[in-house]
mmCIF file of C-alpha atoms and ligand atoms in Angstrom:
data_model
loop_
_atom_site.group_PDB
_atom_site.id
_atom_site.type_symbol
_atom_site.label_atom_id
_atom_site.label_comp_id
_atom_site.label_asym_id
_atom_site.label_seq_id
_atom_site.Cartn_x
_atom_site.Cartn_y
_atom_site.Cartn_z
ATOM 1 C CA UNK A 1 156.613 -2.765 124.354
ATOM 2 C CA UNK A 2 153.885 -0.815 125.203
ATOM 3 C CA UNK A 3 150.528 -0.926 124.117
ATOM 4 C CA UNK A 4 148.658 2.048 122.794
ATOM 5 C CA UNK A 5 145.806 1.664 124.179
ATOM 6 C CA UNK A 6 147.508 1.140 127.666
ATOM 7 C CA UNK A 7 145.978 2.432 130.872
ATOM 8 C CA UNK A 8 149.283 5.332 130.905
ATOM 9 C CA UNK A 9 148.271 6.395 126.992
ATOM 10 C CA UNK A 10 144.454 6.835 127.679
ATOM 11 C CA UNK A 11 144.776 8.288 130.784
ATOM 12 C CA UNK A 12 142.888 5.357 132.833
ATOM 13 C CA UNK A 13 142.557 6.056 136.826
ATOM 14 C CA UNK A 14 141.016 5.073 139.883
ATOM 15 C CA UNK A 15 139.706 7.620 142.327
ATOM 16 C CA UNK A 16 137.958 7.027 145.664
ATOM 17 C CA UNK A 17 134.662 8.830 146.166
ATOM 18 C CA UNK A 18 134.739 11.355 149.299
ATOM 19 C CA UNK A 19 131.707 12.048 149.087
ATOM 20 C CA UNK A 20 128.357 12.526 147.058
ATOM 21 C CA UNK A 21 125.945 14.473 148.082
ATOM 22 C CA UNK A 22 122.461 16.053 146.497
ATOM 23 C CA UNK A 23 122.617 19.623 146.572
ATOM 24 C CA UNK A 24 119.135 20.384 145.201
ATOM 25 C CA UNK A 25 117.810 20.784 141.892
ATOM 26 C CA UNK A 26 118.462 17.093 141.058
ATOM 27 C CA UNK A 27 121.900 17.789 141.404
ATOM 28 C CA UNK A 28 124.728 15.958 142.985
ATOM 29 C CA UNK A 29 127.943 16.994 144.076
ATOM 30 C CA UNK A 30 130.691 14.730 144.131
ATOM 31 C CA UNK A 31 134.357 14.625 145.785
ATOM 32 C CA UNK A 32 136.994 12.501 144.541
ATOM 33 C CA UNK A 33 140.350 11.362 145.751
ATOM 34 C CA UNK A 34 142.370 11.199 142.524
ATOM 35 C CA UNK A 35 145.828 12.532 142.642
ATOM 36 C CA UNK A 36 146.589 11.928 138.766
ATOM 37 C CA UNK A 37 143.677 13.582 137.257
ATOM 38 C CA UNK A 38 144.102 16.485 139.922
ATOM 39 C CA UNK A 39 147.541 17.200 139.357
ATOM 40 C CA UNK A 40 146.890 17.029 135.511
ATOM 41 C CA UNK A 41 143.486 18.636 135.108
ATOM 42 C CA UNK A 42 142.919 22.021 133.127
ATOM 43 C CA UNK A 43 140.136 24.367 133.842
ATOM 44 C CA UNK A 44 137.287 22.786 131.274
ATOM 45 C CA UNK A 45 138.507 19.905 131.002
ATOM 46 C CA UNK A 46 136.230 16.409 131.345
ATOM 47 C CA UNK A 47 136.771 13.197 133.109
ATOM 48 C CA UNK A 48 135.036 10.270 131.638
ATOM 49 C CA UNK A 49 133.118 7.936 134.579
ATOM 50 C CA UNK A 50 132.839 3.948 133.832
ATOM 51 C CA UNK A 51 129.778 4.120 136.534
ATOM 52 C CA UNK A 52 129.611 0.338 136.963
ATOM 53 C CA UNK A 53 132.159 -2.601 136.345
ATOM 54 C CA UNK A 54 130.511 -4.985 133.409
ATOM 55 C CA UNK A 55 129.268 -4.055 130.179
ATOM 56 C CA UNK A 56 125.653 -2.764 131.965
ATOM 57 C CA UNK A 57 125.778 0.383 131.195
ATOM 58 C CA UNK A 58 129.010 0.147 128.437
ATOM 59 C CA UNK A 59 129.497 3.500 127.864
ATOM 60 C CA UNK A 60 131.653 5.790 129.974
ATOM 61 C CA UNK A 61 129.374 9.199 131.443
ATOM 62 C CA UNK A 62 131.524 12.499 130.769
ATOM 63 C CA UNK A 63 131.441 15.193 132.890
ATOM 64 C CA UNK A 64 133.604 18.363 133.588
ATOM 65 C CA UNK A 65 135.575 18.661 136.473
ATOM 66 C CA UNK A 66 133.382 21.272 138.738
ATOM 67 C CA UNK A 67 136.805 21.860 140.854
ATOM 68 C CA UNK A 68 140.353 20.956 141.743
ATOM 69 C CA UNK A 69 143.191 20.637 144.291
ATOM 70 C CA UNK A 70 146.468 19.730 143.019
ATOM 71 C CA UNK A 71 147.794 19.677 146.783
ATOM 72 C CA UNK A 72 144.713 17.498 148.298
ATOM 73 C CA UNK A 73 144.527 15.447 144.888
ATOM 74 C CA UNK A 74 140.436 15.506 144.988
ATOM 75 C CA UNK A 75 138.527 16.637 142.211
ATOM 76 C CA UNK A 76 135.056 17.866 142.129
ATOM 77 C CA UNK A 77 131.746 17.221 139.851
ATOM 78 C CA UNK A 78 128.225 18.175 140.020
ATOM 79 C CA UNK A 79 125.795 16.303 138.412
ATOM 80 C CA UNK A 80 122.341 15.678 137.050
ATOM 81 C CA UNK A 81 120.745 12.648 138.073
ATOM 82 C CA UNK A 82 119.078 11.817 134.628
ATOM 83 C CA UNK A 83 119.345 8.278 133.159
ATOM 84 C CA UNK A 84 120.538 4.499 133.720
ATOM 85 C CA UNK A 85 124.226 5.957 134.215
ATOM 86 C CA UNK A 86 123.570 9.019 136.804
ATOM 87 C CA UNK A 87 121.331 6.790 138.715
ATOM 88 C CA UNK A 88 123.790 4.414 139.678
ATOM 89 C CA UNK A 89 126.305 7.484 140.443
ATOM 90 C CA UNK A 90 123.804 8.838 142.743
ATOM 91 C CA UNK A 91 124.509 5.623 144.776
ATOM 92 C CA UNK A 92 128.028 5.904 145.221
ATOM 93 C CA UNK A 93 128.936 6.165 149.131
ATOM 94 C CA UNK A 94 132.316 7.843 150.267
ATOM 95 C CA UNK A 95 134.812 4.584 150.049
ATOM 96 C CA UNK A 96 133.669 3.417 146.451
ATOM 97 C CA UNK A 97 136.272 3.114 144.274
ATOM 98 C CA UNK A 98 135.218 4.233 140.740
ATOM 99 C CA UNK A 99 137.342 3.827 137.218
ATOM 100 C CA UNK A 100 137.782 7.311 135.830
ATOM 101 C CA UNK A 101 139.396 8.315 132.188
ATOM 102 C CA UNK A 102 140.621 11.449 132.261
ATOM 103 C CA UNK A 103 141.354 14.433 131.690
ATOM 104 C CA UNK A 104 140.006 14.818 128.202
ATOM 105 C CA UNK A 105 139.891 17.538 125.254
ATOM 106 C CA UNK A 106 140.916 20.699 125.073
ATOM 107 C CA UNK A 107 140.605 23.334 127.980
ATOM 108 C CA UNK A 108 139.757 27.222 128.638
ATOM 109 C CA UNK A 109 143.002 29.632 127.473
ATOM 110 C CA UNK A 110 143.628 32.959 129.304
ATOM 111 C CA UNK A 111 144.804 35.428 127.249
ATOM 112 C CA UNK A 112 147.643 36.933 128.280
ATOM 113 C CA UNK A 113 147.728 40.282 129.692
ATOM 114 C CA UNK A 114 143.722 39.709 130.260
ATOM 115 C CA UNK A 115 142.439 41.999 132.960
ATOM 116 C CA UNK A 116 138.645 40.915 132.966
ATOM 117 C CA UNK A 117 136.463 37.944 131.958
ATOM 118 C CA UNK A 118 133.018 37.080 132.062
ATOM 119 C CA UNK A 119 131.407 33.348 132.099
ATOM 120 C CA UNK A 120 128.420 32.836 131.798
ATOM 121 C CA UNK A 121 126.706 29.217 132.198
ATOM 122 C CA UNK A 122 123.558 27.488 132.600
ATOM 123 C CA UNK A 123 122.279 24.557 134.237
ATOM 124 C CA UNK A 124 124.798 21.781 134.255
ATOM 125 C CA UNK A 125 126.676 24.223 132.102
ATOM 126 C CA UNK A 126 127.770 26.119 135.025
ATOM 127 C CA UNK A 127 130.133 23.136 135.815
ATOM 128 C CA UNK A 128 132.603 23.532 133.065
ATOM 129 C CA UNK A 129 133.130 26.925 134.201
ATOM 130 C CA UNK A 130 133.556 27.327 138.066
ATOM 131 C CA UNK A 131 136.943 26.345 138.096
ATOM 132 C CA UNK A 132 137.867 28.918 135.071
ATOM 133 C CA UNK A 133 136.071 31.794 137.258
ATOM 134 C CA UNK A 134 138.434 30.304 140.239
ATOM 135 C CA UNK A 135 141.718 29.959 138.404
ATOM 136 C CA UNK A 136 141.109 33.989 136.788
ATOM 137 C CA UNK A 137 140.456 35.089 140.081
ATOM 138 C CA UNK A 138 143.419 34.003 141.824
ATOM 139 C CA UNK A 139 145.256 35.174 139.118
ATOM 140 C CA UNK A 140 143.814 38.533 139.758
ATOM 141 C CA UNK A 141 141.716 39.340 137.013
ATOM 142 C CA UNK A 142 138.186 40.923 137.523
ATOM 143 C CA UNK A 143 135.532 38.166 137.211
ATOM 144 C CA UNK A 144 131.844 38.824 135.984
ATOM 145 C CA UNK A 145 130.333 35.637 136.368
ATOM 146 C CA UNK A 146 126.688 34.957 135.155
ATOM 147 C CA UNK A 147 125.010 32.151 136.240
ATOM 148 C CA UNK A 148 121.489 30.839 134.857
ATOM 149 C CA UNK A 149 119.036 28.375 135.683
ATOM 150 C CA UNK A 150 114.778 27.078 135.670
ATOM 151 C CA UNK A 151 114.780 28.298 139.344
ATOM 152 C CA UNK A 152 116.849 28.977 142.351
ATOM 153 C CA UNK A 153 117.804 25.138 143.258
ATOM 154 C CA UNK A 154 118.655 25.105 139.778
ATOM 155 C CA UNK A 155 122.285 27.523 139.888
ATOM 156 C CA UNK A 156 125.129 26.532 141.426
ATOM 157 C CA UNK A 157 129.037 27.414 142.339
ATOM 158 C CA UNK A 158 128.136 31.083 143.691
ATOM 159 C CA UNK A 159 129.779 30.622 147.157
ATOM 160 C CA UNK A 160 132.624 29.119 145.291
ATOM 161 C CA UNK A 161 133.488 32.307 143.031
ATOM 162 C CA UNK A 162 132.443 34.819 145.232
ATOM 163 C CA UNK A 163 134.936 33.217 147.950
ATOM 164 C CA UNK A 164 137.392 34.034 145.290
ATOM 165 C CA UNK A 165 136.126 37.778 144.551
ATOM 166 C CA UNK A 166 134.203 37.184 141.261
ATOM 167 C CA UNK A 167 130.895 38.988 141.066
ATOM 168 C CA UNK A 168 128.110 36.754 140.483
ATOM 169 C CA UNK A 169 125.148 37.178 139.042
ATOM 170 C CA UNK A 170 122.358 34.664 139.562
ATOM 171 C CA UNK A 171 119.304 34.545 136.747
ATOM 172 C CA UNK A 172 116.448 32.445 136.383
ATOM 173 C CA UNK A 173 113.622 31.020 133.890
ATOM 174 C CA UNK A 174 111.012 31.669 137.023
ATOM 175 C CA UNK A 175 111.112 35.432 137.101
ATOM 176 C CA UNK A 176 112.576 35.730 133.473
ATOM 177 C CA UNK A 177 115.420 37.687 134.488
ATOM 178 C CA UNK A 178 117.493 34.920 132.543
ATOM 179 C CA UNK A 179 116.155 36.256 129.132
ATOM 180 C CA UNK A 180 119.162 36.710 127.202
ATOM 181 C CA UNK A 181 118.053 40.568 126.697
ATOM 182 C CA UNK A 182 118.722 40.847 130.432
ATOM 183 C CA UNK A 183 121.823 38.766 130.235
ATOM 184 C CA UNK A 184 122.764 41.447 127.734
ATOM 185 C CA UNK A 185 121.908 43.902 129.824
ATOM 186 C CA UNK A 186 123.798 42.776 132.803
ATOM 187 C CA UNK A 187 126.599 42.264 129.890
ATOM 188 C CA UNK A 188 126.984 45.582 128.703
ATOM 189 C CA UNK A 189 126.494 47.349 132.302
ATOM 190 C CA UNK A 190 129.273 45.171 133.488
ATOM 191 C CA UNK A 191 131.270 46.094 130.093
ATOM 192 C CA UNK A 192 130.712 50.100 131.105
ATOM 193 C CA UNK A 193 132.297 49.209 134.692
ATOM 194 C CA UNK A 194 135.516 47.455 132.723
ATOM 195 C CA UNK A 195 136.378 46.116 129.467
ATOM 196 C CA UNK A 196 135.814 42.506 128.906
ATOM 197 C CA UNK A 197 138.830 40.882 127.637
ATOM 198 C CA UNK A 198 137.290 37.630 127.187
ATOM 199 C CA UNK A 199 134.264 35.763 127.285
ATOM 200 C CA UNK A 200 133.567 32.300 128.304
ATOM 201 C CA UNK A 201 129.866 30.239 127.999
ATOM 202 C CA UNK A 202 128.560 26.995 128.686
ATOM 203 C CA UNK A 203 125.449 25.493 128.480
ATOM 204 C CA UNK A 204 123.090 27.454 125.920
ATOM 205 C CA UNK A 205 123.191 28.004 122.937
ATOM 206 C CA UNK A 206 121.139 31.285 123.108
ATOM 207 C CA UNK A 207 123.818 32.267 125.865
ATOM 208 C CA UNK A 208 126.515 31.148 123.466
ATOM 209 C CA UNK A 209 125.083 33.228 120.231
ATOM 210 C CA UNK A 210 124.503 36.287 122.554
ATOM 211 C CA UNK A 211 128.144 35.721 123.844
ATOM 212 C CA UNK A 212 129.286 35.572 120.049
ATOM 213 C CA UNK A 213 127.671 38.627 119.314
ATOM 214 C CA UNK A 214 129.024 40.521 122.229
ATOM 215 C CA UNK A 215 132.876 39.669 121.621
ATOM 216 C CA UNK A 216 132.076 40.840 117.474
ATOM 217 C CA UNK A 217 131.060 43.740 118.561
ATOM 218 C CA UNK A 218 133.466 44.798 121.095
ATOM 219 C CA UNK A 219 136.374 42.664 119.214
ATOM 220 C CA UNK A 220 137.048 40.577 121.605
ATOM 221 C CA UNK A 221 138.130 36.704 122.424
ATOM 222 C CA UNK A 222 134.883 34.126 123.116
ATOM 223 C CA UNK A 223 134.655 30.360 124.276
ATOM 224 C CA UNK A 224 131.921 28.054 124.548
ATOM 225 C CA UNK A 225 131.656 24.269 125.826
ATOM 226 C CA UNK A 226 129.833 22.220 123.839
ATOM 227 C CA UNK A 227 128.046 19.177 125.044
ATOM 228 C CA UNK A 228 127.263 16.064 122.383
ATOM 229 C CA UNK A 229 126.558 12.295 122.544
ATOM 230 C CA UNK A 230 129.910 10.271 123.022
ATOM 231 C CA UNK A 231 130.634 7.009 122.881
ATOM 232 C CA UNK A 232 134.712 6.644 123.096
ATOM 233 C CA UNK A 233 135.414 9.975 124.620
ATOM 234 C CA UNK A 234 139.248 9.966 123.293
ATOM 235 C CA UNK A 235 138.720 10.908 119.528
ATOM 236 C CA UNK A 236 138.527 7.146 117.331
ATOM 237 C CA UNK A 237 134.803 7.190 116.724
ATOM 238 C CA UNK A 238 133.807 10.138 115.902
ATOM 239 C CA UNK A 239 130.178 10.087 117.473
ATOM 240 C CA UNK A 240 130.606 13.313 118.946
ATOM 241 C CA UNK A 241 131.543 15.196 115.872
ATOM 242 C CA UNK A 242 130.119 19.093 115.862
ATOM 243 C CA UNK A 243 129.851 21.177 112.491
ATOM 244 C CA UNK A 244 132.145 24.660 112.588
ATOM 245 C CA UNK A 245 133.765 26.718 110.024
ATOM 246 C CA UNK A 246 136.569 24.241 110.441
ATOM 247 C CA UNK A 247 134.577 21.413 108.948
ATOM 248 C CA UNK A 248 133.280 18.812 111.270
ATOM 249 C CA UNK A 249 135.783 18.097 114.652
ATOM 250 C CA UNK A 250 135.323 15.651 117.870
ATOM 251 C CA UNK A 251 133.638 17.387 120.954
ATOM 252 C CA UNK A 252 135.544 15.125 123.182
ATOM 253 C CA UNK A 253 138.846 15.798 121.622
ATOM 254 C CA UNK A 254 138.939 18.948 119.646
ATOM 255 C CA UNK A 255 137.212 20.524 122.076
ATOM 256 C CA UNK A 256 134.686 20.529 124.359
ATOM 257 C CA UNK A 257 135.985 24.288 124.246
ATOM 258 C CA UNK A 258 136.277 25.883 120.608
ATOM 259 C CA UNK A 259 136.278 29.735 119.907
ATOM 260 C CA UNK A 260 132.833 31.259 119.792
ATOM 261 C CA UNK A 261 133.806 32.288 115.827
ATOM 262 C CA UNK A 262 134.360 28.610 114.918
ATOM 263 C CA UNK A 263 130.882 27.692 115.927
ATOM 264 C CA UNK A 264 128.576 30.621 115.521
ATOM 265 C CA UNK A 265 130.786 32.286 112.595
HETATM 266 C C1 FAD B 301 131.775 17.381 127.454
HETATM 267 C C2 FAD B 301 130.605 17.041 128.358
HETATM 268 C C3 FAD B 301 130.606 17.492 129.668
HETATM 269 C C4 FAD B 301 129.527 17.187 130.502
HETATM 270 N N1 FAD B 301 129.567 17.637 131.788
HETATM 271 C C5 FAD B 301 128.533 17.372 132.602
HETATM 272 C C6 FAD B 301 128.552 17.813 133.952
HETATM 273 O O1 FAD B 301 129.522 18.423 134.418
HETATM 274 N N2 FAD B 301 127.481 17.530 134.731
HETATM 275 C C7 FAD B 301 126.390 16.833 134.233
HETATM 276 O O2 FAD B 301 125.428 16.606 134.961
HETATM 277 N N3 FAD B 301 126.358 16.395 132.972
HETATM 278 C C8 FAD B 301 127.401 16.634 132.150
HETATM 279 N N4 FAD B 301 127.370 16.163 130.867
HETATM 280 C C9 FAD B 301 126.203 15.377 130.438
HETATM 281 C C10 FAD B 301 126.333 13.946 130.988
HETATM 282 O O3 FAD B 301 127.411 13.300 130.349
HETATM 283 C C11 FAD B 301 125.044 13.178 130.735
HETATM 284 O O4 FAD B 301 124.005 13.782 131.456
HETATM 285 C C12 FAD B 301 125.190 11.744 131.190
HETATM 286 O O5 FAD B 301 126.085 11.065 130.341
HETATM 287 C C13 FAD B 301 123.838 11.057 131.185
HETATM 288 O O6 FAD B 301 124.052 9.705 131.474
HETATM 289 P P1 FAD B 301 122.841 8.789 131.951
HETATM 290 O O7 FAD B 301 123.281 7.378 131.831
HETATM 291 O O8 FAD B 301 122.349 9.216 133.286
HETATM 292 O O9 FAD B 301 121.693 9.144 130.922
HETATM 293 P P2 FAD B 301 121.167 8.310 129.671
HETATM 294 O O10 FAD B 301 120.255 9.208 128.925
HETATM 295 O O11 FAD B 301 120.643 6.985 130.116
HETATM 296 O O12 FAD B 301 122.459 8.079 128.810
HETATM 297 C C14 FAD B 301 122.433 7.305 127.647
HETATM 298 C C15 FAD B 301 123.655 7.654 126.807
HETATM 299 O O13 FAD B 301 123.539 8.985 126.308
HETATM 300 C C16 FAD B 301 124.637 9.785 126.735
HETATM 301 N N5 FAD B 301 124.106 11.090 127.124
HETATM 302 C C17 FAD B 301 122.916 11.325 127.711
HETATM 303 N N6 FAD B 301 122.749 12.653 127.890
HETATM 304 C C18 FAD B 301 123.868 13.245 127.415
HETATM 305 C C19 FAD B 301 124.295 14.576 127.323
HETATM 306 N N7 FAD B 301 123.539 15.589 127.748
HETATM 307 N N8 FAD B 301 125.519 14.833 126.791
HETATM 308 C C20 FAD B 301 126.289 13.835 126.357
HETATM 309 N N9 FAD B 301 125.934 12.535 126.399
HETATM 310 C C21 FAD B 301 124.743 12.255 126.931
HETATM 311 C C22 FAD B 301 125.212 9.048 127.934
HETATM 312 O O14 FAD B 301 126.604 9.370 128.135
HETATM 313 C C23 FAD B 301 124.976 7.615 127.555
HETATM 314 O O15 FAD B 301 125.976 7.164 126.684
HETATM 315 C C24 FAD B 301 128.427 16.430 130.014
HETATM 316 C C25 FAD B 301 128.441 15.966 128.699
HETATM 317 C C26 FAD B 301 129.514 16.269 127.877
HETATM 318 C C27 FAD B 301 129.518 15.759 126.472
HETATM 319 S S1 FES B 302 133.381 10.194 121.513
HETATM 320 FE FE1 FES B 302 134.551 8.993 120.147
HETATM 321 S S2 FES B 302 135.507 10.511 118.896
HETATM 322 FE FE2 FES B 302 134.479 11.669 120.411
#
């Protein structure tokens, strides 16, 4: 018989680090041989890291998958280097193997018949959504992505979506051009070029409340990614529980990605 919390039921791999690399801004980026969770993985999705064998640190580090390929079997982070957990990630050297669980929670829908999106993210925020941006593109819809941060080092993934034709928009804390009135701005002058179909945010909450308000008033579809505190990261202990108008539900595995209504509404 087999047991329910078996490696198979909770989605328990092992990937091989490629490589891990700072790319500024206290971020790292990270490349990971893992067939499974590549061949699985859904844009938005989150793979939880066991960073160390023992129980020093005990709980597993989540973190969205920054990237994918299904045919290569690597998946991609970026990370902060913050606490006890991304410090000892920031050590790993190509040839590591590391203990992943994953994929987790629910991931960003395309609606069908959608001819244009928008996704906007800050700071580590940005992660969640680079994928999306990739996946939309490829598909052929018209990408507006916006992407905000304290400074320059601070945004990430533009090479990455422009390589697949979206438009990219970079705004930061250090001039204020990532005041959410600008953010509307760019918004609405994007909205005049196209309709928005849908709207997906990560990040900010101010980003996420201006995104709310944009798809009420032009009626359309909006996503955010929510980040809390998690302990099991597959839905038994309900740390990571979020308020919406459909009563309180598990970050980690009702979401991280609920409609914009469910959380702002
Ligand atoms: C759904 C989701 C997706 C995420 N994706 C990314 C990502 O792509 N890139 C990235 O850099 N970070 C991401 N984070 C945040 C990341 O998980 C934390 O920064 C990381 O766990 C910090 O670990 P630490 O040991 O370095 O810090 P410490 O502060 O020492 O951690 C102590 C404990 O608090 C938890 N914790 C600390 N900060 C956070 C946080 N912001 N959110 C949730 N738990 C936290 C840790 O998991 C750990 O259990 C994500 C978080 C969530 C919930
Ligand atoms: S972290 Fe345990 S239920 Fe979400």
């Amino acid at each position: 018989m087999k047991r329910a919390d078996s490696k198979e039921d909770v989605n328990m791999r092992s990937g091989v680090v490629l490589a891990n690399e700072a790319i500024g801004g206290g971020y790292r980026h990270m490349a990971v041989n893992c067939p499974e969770i590549a061949k699985e993985v859904k844009d938005g999705q989150v793979v939880h890291i066991k960073v160390k064998d023992g129980n020093e640190p005990l709980l597993r580090r989540p973190f969205s998958v920054y990237l994918y390929d299904r045919e290569a079997g690597t998946v991609e982070f970026v990370y902060a280097v913050k606490g006890a957990g991304t410090k000892i990630m920031a050590g790993y050297e190509p040839g590591d193997e590391i203990d992943l669980l994953g994929p987790t929670g629910k991931a960003y829908e395309l609606k069908e018949g959608a001819k244009k999106i928008a996704i906007l993210g800050r700071g580590v925020g940005i992660v969640s959504l680079v994928s999306l941006g990739v996946s939309a593109a490829g598909k052929g819809l018209r990408v507006e992505a916006i992407l905000s941060g304290k400074t320059p080092d601070h945004v990430f993934g533009r090479k990455v979506l422009e390589s697949s034709a979206a438009v990219v928009h970079e705004v930061y804390d250090a001039d204020g051009s990532s005041d959410v009135e600008n953010v509307r701005k760019i918004l609405e002058r994007s909205r005049q070029e196209g309709a928005i179909d849908q709207i997906f945010v990560c990040g900010s909450k101010r980003l996420g409340k201006l995104a709310y308000d944009f798809s009420q008033e032009h009626g359309i579809d909006g996503y955010i990614s929510l980040e809390e505190r998690m302990a099991c990261g597959i839905g038994v202990c309900y740390v990571c529980v979020c308020k919406t108008t459909k009563g309180y539900q598990r970050v980690c595995k009702d979401g991280p990605v609920f409609p914009l209504a469910e959380v702002y509404g």
